[in-house]
Coordinates of C-alpha atoms in Angstrom, one line a residue:
M1 CA -52.6 -21.4 12.3
T2 CA -48.9 -21.9 13.2
D3 CA -46.5 -19.2 14.5
A4 CA -45.0 -18.9 11.0
Q5 CA -48.2 -18.5 9.3
E6 CA -49.5 -15.9 11.9
T7 CA -46.0 -14.0 11.2
A8 CA -46.7 -14.0 7.5
A9 CA -50.5 -13.1 7.8
D10 CA -49.6 -10.3 10.2
L11 CA -47.0 -9.0 7.5
R12 CA -49.5 -9.2 4.7
T13 CA -51.9 -7.2 6.7
T14 CA -49.2 -4.7 7.5
T15 CA -48.3 -4.3 3.8
G16 CA -51.5 -4.5 2.2
G17 CA -50.9 -8.0 0.8
G18 CA -53.2 -11.0 0.4
P19 CA -55.3 -12.7 3.1
P20 CA -53.9 -15.1 5.6
D21 CA -53.4 -18.8 4.5
D22 CA -56.6 -20.2 5.9
V23 CA -58.9 -17.7 4.1
E24 CA -59.6 -18.4 0.3
K25 CA -57.4 -16.6 -1.8
A26 CA -57.9 -14.1 -4.6
P27 CA -55.7 -14.6 -7.7
I28 CA -52.4 -12.9 -7.1
P29 CA -51.3 -10.4 -9.6
L30 CA -48.3 -10.9 -11.7
L31 CA -45.6 -8.3 -10.9
E32 CA -44.9 -6.0 -14.2
P33 CA -41.9 -3.7 -14.6
R34 CA -43.1 -0.1 -13.6
E35 CA -40.9 1.5 -16.4
G36 CA -40.8 -1.4 -18.7
I37 CA -37.6 -3.4 -19.2
P38 CA -34.5 -1.0 -19.2
P39 CA -31.8 -1.5 -21.9
V40 CA -28.7 -3.5 -21.3
V41 CA -25.7 -1.4 -20.3
A42 CA -22.8 -2.7 -22.1
D43 CA -20.3 0.1 -22.9
E44 CA -18.5 2.9 -20.8
D45 CA -20.6 5.9 -22.1
A46 CA -24.0 4.0 -20.9
L47 CA -22.2 2.9 -17.7
A48 CA -21.1 6.6 -16.9
R49 CA -24.9 7.5 -17.2
V50 CA -26.1 4.8 -15.0
V51 CA -23.4 5.9 -12.5
A52 CA -24.5 9.4 -12.4
A53 CA -28.2 8.5 -12.1
F54 CA -27.7 6.1 -9.2
A55 CA -25.4 8.5 -7.4
A56 CA -28.0 11.1 -7.5
G57 CA -30.7 8.7 -6.5
T58 CA -32.1 8.5 -3.1
G59 CA -32.7 5.8 -0.3
P60 CA -31.2 2.2 -0.5
V61 CA -30.2 0.5 -3.7
A62 CA -31.5 -2.9 -4.7
V63 CA -28.9 -5.2 -6.0
D64 CA -28.8 -8.6 -7.7
A65 CA -26.6 -10.6 -10.0
E66 CA -26.7 -13.5 -12.3
R67 CA -24.2 -16.0 -12.9
A68 CA -24.0 -19.1 -15.2
S69 CA -23.6 -21.7 -12.6
G70 CA -23.1 -25.2 -14.3
Y71 CA -22.5 -23.7 -17.6
R72 CA -19.2 -21.6 -17.3
Y73 CA -16.1 -21.8 -15.2
G74 CA -16.1 -20.0 -11.9
Q75 CA -18.8 -17.9 -10.3
R76 CA -18.5 -14.6 -12.3
A77 CA -21.2 -12.4 -12.7
Y78 CA -22.9 -12.1 -16.2
L79 CA -25.6 -9.5 -15.5
V80 CA -26.1 -7.1 -12.7
Q81 CA -29.5 -5.4 -11.8
L82 CA -30.0 -2.6 -9.8
R83 CA -32.7 -0.2 -8.7
R84 CA -32.9 3.0 -6.5
E85 CA -35.5 5.6 -6.1
G86 CA -34.9 8.5 -8.4
A87 CA -32.8 6.5 -10.6
G88 CA -35.2 3.6 -11.6
S89 CA -33.8 0.2 -12.7
A90 CA -30.7 -0.7 -14.6
L91 CA -29.3 -3.8 -16.3
I92 CA -25.6 -3.9 -16.6
D93 CA -23.6 -6.6 -18.7
P94 CA -20.2 -7.1 -16.8
V95 CA -18.8 -8.7 -19.9
G96 CA -18.9 -5.3 -21.6
C97 CA -18.2 -3.3 -18.5
P98 CA -16.0 -5.6 -16.5
D99 CA -15.0 -2.8 -14.0
L100 CA -17.9 -1.5 -12.0
S101 CA -15.8 0.0 -9.2
A102 CA -17.1 3.5 -10.2
L103 CA -20.6 2.3 -9.5
G104 CA -19.6 0.7 -6.5
E105 CA -17.8 3.9 -5.0
A106 CA -20.7 5.9 -6.3
L107 CA -23.0 3.8 -3.9
S108 CA -20.5 3.7 -1.0
G109 CA -22.2 4.7 2.2
T110 CA -25.7 3.7 0.7
E111 CA -27.4 0.8 2.0
W112 CA -27.5 -2.3 -0.4
I113 CA -30.5 -4.7 -0.5
L114 CA -29.5 -8.2 -1.6
H115 CA -31.6 -11.4 -1.3
A116 CA -29.3 -14.2 0.1
A117 CA -26.2 -11.6 0.0
T118 CA -23.4 -14.2 0.5
Q119 CA -24.2 -15.8 -2.8
D120 CA -23.9 -12.6 -4.7
L121 CA -21.3 -10.7 -2.9
P122 CA -18.3 -12.7 -4.2
C123 CA -19.1 -12.3 -7.8
L124 CA -19.9 -8.6 -7.2
R125 CA -16.6 -7.9 -5.4
E126 CA -14.8 -9.3 -8.3
I127 CA -16.1 -6.4 -10.5
G128 CA -15.4 -3.7 -8.0
M129 CA -18.8 -3.7 -6.0
V130 CA -18.4 -3.9 -2.3
P131 CA -21.2 -2.6 0.0
T132 CA -20.5 -0.7 3.2
S133 CA -23.8 -1.7 4.7
L134 CA -26.6 -3.9 3.5
F135 CA -30.0 -5.4 4.2
D136 CA -30.4 -9.1 3.4
T137 CA -34.1 -10.0 2.7
E138 CA -33.8 -13.6 2.9
L139 CA -32.0 -13.5 6.1
A140 CA -34.4 -11.1 7.3
G141 CA -37.1 -13.6 6.4
R142 CA -35.6 -16.3 8.4
L143 CA -35.1 -14.2 11.4
A144 CA -38.9 -13.2 11.2
G145 CA -40.0 -16.9 10.9
F146 CA -41.0 -17.1 7.4
P147 CA -41.6 -20.6 6.5
R148 CA -40.3 -20.0 2.8
V149 CA -37.6 -17.5 2.2
G150 CA -37.1 -17.6 -1.7
L151 CA -37.6 -14.1 -3.1
G152 CA -40.7 -15.1 -5.1
A153 CA -42.5 -16.7 -1.9
M154 CA -41.5 -13.5 0.3
V155 CA -42.8 -11.0 -2.4
E156 CA -46.0 -13.0 -2.6
S157 CA -46.5 -13.3 1.3
A158 CA -45.3 -9.7 2.2
L159 CA -46.6 -7.7 -0.8
G160 CA -49.2 -9.8 -2.5
Y161 CA -47.2 -10.0 -6.1
A162 CA -46.3 -12.9 -7.9
L163 CA -42.9 -13.0 -9.6
E164 CA -42.2 -14.7 -13.1
K165 CA -40.6 -18.0 -12.5
G166 CA -38.3 -20.3 -14.7
H167 CA -35.1 -18.4 -15.6
S168 CA -33.2 -18.7 -12.6
A169 CA -31.0 -21.6 -13.8
V170 CA -30.3 -20.4 -17.5
D171 CA -27.2 -19.8 -18.9
W172 CA -26.7 -16.2 -18.2
S173 CA -23.4 -15.9 -20.2
T174 CA -25.7 -16.2 -23.6
R175 CA -25.4 -13.2 -25.7
P176 CA -27.7 -11.5 -26.6
L177 CA -29.8 -12.3 -23.5
P178 CA -33.3 -13.0 -24.5
E179 CA -36.1 -10.5 -23.7
P180 CA -38.0 -12.8 -21.2
W181 CA -34.8 -13.3 -19.2
L182 CA -34.1 -9.6 -19.1
R183 CA -37.8 -9.3 -17.9
Y184 CA -37.2 -11.8 -15.0
A185 CA -34.0 -10.2 -14.1
A186 CA -35.5 -6.8 -14.0
L187 CA -38.3 -7.9 -11.8
D188 CA -36.0 -9.6 -9.2
V189 CA -35.1 -6.0 -8.1
E190 CA -38.5 -4.2 -8.7
L191 CA -39.8 -4.6 -5.2
L192 CA -36.6 -5.3 -3.1
V193 CA -37.0 -2.1 -1.6
D194 CA -40.6 -2.5 -0.7
L195 CA -40.0 -6.0 0.6
R196 CA -37.0 -4.5 2.7
D197 CA -39.2 -1.9 4.2
A198 CA -42.0 -4.4 5.2
L199 CA -39.4 -6.8 6.8
E200 CA -38.0 -4.0 8.7
K201 CA -41.3 -3.2 10.3
E202 CA -42.0 -6.9 11.0
L203 CA -38.5 -7.5 12.7
D204 CA -39.1 -4.3 14.7
R205 CA -42.7 -5.6 15.7
Q206 CA -41.1 -9.0 16.8
G207 CA -38.4 -7.1 18.6
K208 CA -35.5 -8.8 16.2
L209 CA -34.6 -5.8 14.4
E210 CA -31.3 -5.3 16.2
W211 CA -30.6 -8.9 15.8
A212 CA -30.9 -8.4 12.0
R213 CA -28.7 -5.5 12.0
Q214 CA -26.0 -7.3 13.6
E215 CA -26.2 -10.3 11.2
F216 CA -26.1 -7.7 8.2
D217 CA -23.1 -5.9 9.7
A218 CA -21.2 -9.3 10.1
I219 CA -22.0 -10.1 6.5
A220 CA -20.7 -6.7 5.2
A221 CA -17.6 -6.9 7.3
A222 CA -16.6 -10.5 6.5
P223 CA -13.4 -10.8 4.5
P224 CA -13.4 -12.8 1.3
A225 CA -13.3 -16.6 1.8
P226 CA -9.6 -17.7 1.5
P227 CA -8.9 -20.3 -1.4
R228 CA -9.7 -23.9 -0.4
K229 CA -6.8 -26.0 0.3
D230 CA -6.6 -29.1 -1.8
P231 CA -10.1 -28.6 -3.5
W232 CA -9.9 -31.9 -5.2
R233 CA -10.6 -33.4 -1.7
R234 CA -14.1 -32.1 -2.2
T235 CA -14.8 -34.4 -5.2
S236 CA -18.3 -35.8 -4.9
G237 CA -17.9 -39.4 -3.8
M238 CA -14.5 -39.2 -2.3
H239 CA -15.4 -41.0 0.7
K240 CA -15.2 -44.2 -1.4
V241 CA -11.4 -43.6 -2.2
R242 CA -9.2 -45.2 0.7
R243 CA -6.1 -45.8 -0.8
R244 CA -3.3 -43.2 -1.3
R245 CA -2.8 -44.2 -5.0
Q246 CA -6.5 -43.9 -5.6
M247 CA -6.3 -40.4 -4.2
A248 CA -3.5 -39.4 -6.4
V249 CA -5.4 -40.5 -9.3
V250 CA -8.6 -38.3 -8.2
R251 CA -6.1 -35.4 -7.8
E252 CA -4.5 -35.8 -11.2
L253 CA -7.9 -36.2 -12.9
W254 CA -9.5 -33.2 -11.1
E255 CA -6.5 -31.0 -11.8
S256 CA -6.5 -31.9 -15.5
R257 CA -10.2 -31.3 -15.7
D258 CA -9.9 -28.0 -14.1
R259 CA -7.3 -26.8 -16.4
I260 CA -9.4 -27.8 -19.5
A261 CA -12.5 -26.2 -17.9
Q262 CA -10.8 -23.1 -17.1
R263 CA -9.2 -22.9 -20.8
R264 CA -12.5 -23.6 -22.4
D265 CA -14.5 -21.5 -19.9
V266 CA -17.2 -24.2 -19.2
S267 CA -18.1 -25.9 -16.0
P268 CA -15.8 -28.7 -14.9
G269 CA -18.9 -31.1 -14.5
K270 CA -19.4 -30.6 -18.3
V271 CA -15.8 -31.7 -18.9
L272 CA -15.7 -34.8 -16.7
G273 CA -18.4 -35.7 -14.0
D274 CA -17.1 -36.3 -10.4
A275 CA -18.6 -40.0 -10.5
A276 CA -16.2 -40.7 -13.6
I277 CA -13.3 -39.5 -11.6
V278 CA -14.0 -41.6 -8.7
E279 CA -14.7 -44.7 -11.0
A280 CA -11.2 -44.3 -12.5
A281 CA -9.7 -43.8 -9.0
L282 CA -11.3 -47.1 -7.7
A283 CA -10.5 -49.1 -10.9
L284 CA -6.8 -48.1 -11.6
P285 CA -7.5 -49.0 -15.3
A286 CA -4.4 -50.4 -17.0
N287 CA -5.2 -48.9 -20.3
V288 CA -7.5 -46.7 -22.6
H289 CA -9.7 -49.8 -23.4
A290 CA -10.1 -50.4 -19.6
L291 CA -10.9 -47.1 -18.9
Q292 CA -13.5 -46.6 -21.7
A293 CA -15.3 -49.6 -20.2
L294 CA -16.1 -47.5 -16.9
P295 CA -19.2 -45.4 -16.5
G296 CA -18.5 -42.0 -17.5
Y297 CA -16.0 -42.8 -20.3
G298 CA -18.5 -44.6 -22.8
Q299 CA -18.5 -44.4 -26.6
R300 CA -19.6 -40.8 -26.6
M301 CA -16.1 -39.8 -25.5
G302 CA -13.5 -39.5 -28.4
R303 CA -10.3 -41.2 -28.3
R304 CA -8.3 -38.1 -27.8
Q305 CA -10.3 -37.4 -24.7
L306 CA -9.7 -40.9 -23.3
E307 CA -6.2 -40.6 -23.9
Q308 CA -5.8 -37.3 -21.8
W309 CA -7.6 -39.0 -18.9
M310 CA -5.7 -42.0 -19.3
A311 CA -2.4 -40.0 -19.1
A312 CA -3.6 -38.4 -15.9
V313 CA -4.2 -42.0 -14.4
D314 CA -0.8 -43.0 -15.6
R315 CA 0.8 -40.0 -14.1
A316 CA -0.7 -40.9 -10.6
K317 CA 0.2 -44.4 -10.8
A318 CA 3.7 -43.5 -11.7
L319 CA 4.3 -41.4 -8.6
P320 CA 6.7 -42.6 -6.1
E321 CA 5.2 -43.2 -2.7
S322 CA 6.7 -40.1 -1.1
A323 CA 4.8 -38.1 -3.6
L324 CA 1.2 -39.6 -3.1
P325 CA -1.3 -37.3 -1.0
Q326 CA -1.7 -38.3 2.7
P327 CA -5.1 -38.8 4.0
G328 CA -7.2 -35.8 4.7
A329 CA -5.8 -33.6 7.4
T330 CA -8.0 -33.7 10.6
P331 CA -10.1 -30.5 10.5
A332 CA -9.7 -27.9 13.3
G333 CA -12.1 -28.3 16.0
P334 CA -14.0 -31.3 17.6
P335 CA -14.4 -34.7 15.9
P336 CA -17.7 -35.4 14.2
P337 CA -20.3 -35.9 16.7
R338 CA -21.0 -39.5 15.9
S339 CA -17.7 -40.4 17.4
W340 CA -18.4 -38.6 20.7
V341 CA -19.9 -41.3 22.5
D342 CA -16.9 -43.4 22.2
K343 CA -14.2 -40.6 22.3
D344 CA -15.8 -38.5 25.1
P345 CA -19.2 -39.6 26.7
A346 CA -19.3 -36.6 28.9
A347 CA -19.0 -34.3 25.7
A348 CA -21.7 -36.3 24.0
A349 CA -24.0 -35.8 26.9
R350 CA -23.4 -32.1 27.1
L351 CA -24.0 -31.9 23.3
A352 CA -27.1 -33.8 23.5
A353 CA -28.6 -31.4 26.4
A354 CA -27.3 -28.3 24.5
R355 CA -29.0 -29.3 21.1
T356 CA -32.2 -30.1 22.9
A357 CA -32.0 -26.5 24.6
V358 CA -31.1 -24.5 21.5
S359 CA -34.1 -26.4 19.5
A360 CA -36.6 -25.4 22.3
L361 CA -35.3 -21.9 22.3
A362 CA -35.4 -21.5 18.4
E363 CA -38.9 -23.0 18.4
G364 CA -40.0 -20.4 21.0
L365 CA -38.3 -17.5 19.1
N366 CA -39.8 -18.7 15.7
L367 CA -36.5 -18.8 13.9
P368 CA -34.3 -21.7 12.5
Q369 CA -31.9 -23.2 15.0
E370 CA -28.8 -22.4 12.7
N371 CA -29.6 -18.7 12.7
L372 CA -30.1 -18.6 16.6
I373 CA -26.7 -20.2 16.9
T374 CA -24.5 -22.0 14.4
P375 CA -24.2 -25.9 15.0
D376 CA -20.5 -25.6 14.8
T377 CA -20.4 -23.0 17.7
V378 CA -22.5 -25.4 19.7
R379 CA -20.2 -28.3 19.1
R380 CA -16.9 -26.4 19.9
L381 CA -18.5 -25.3 23.2
C382 CA -19.5 -28.6 24.2
W383 CA -16.5 -30.3 23.2
E384 CA -14.2 -27.8 25.2
P385 CA -16.4 -26.2 27.9
P386 CA -15.1 -23.5 29.8
Q387 CA -13.9 -24.5 33.3
R388 CA -16.5 -22.3 35.0
L389 CA -20.1 -23.1 34.0
E390 CA -21.3 -19.6 34.6
A391 CA -22.9 -17.0 32.3
D392 CA -19.8 -14.8 31.8
A393 CA -17.5 -17.7 31.0
V394 CA -20.0 -19.3 28.5
A395 CA -20.8 -16.0 27.0
Q396 CA -17.0 -15.2 26.6
A397 CA -16.6 -18.7 24.9
L398 CA -19.3 -18.1 22.5
A399 CA -17.7 -14.8 21.6
L400 CA -14.4 -16.4 20.7
H401 CA -16.2 -18.7 18.3
G402 CA -17.8 -15.8 16.6
A403 CA -21.3 -15.6 18.1
R404 CA -23.0 -12.1 17.6
P405 CA -23.9 -10.2 20.8
W406 CA -27.6 -11.0 20.5
Q407 CA -27.0 -14.6 19.7
I408 CA -24.9 -14.7 23.1
E409 CA -27.7 -12.8 25.1
Q410 CA -30.4 -15.4 23.7
V411 CA -28.5 -18.7 24.1
T412 CA -26.4 -18.2 27.0
P413 CA -28.9 -18.8 29.8
A414 CA -30.1 -22.0 28.2
L415 CA -26.7 -23.3 27.4
V416 CA -25.4 -22.8 31.0
T417 CA -28.5 -24.8 32.2
A418 CA -27.9 -27.4 29.8
L419 CA -24.0 -27.8 30.6
A420 CA -24.7 -27.5 34.3
A421 CA -27.2 -30.4 34.2
T422 CA -24.6 -32.8 32.7
A423 CA -21.8 -31.8 34.7

């Protein structure tokens, strides 16, 4: 049995779950809502009752949110699920109740339990819900060495229950929400508190609980991500676009698509695909007929739509040279590692040694390399190492790059050895 399997087997034993992976398994029971499916809260009176109930509850609160990615514009929440001892479960409709700041204030100082917290925190912040402390069960699973960290897999491994599947990618902006979807949503928070408790025990057993707490504190304290500069440059397939005039076409089509998607409240990909934007940029079609011949602009697209995309292409073609976008600015930090051998062979040697050292250390600690220390931090350290290749100098450099104290403590000795060996 692998270390990861032993970890999961130990956790099953600790929490009363199923048998280890190398033992024949009994059928796993399907989780059922303990109090049934709660009614959807969609008005201020019902919300006030939920706020009062959860303020009076005890212990941590399980929180989840459902978005309509791929269907609607943006990443807003279309359903918020909560569960707390003494309050039970609640399903809240942020369309009917767009301001949940009163609920957020009522839970201030309470530990929030989320699975993959960084995915849900932005949409929760938009409706007034910001935790002061949290426990991320997905991240805890990574640190504990779980081979699979999806919520269903972890509930099954740790608690011996199977979660219903099949509704994670549905259009949560649908109203009214179907009963099977609400059941799925309620079950997402049904056992989060139990999972949190089991994972805390396992992390403590492995000596990693303080590591997890530092990671959770960093997530809770992180400010909102700033808006991306020139988001059109992230168009899929953009690497094919070399000329500035072609870049201008991508920009015009992307910005036109974004305005339309925002106005219609639909996912931009449903308005025009990235591949179609790149095709038009590369071809620089002369007219609507030429545009229609390109992939993504076929017969299903109406004349009016074709004309609006052609108008965007024409605007880009008419721009003076001075108004054309410049090639992408060189990102801050070191260049891509594939170029290091030519640009700085010594740095390339440092990086190879450091990667080997981090990989071995992560394997020994039974956690993913990227959770032990981010690859970007290792690259920055190897590209511009401190003048003194000693523990205090390397530790200081890691801290400046954002490494947490536990990470610095674990990786500094290995990185000092790796850097010194290539000096």
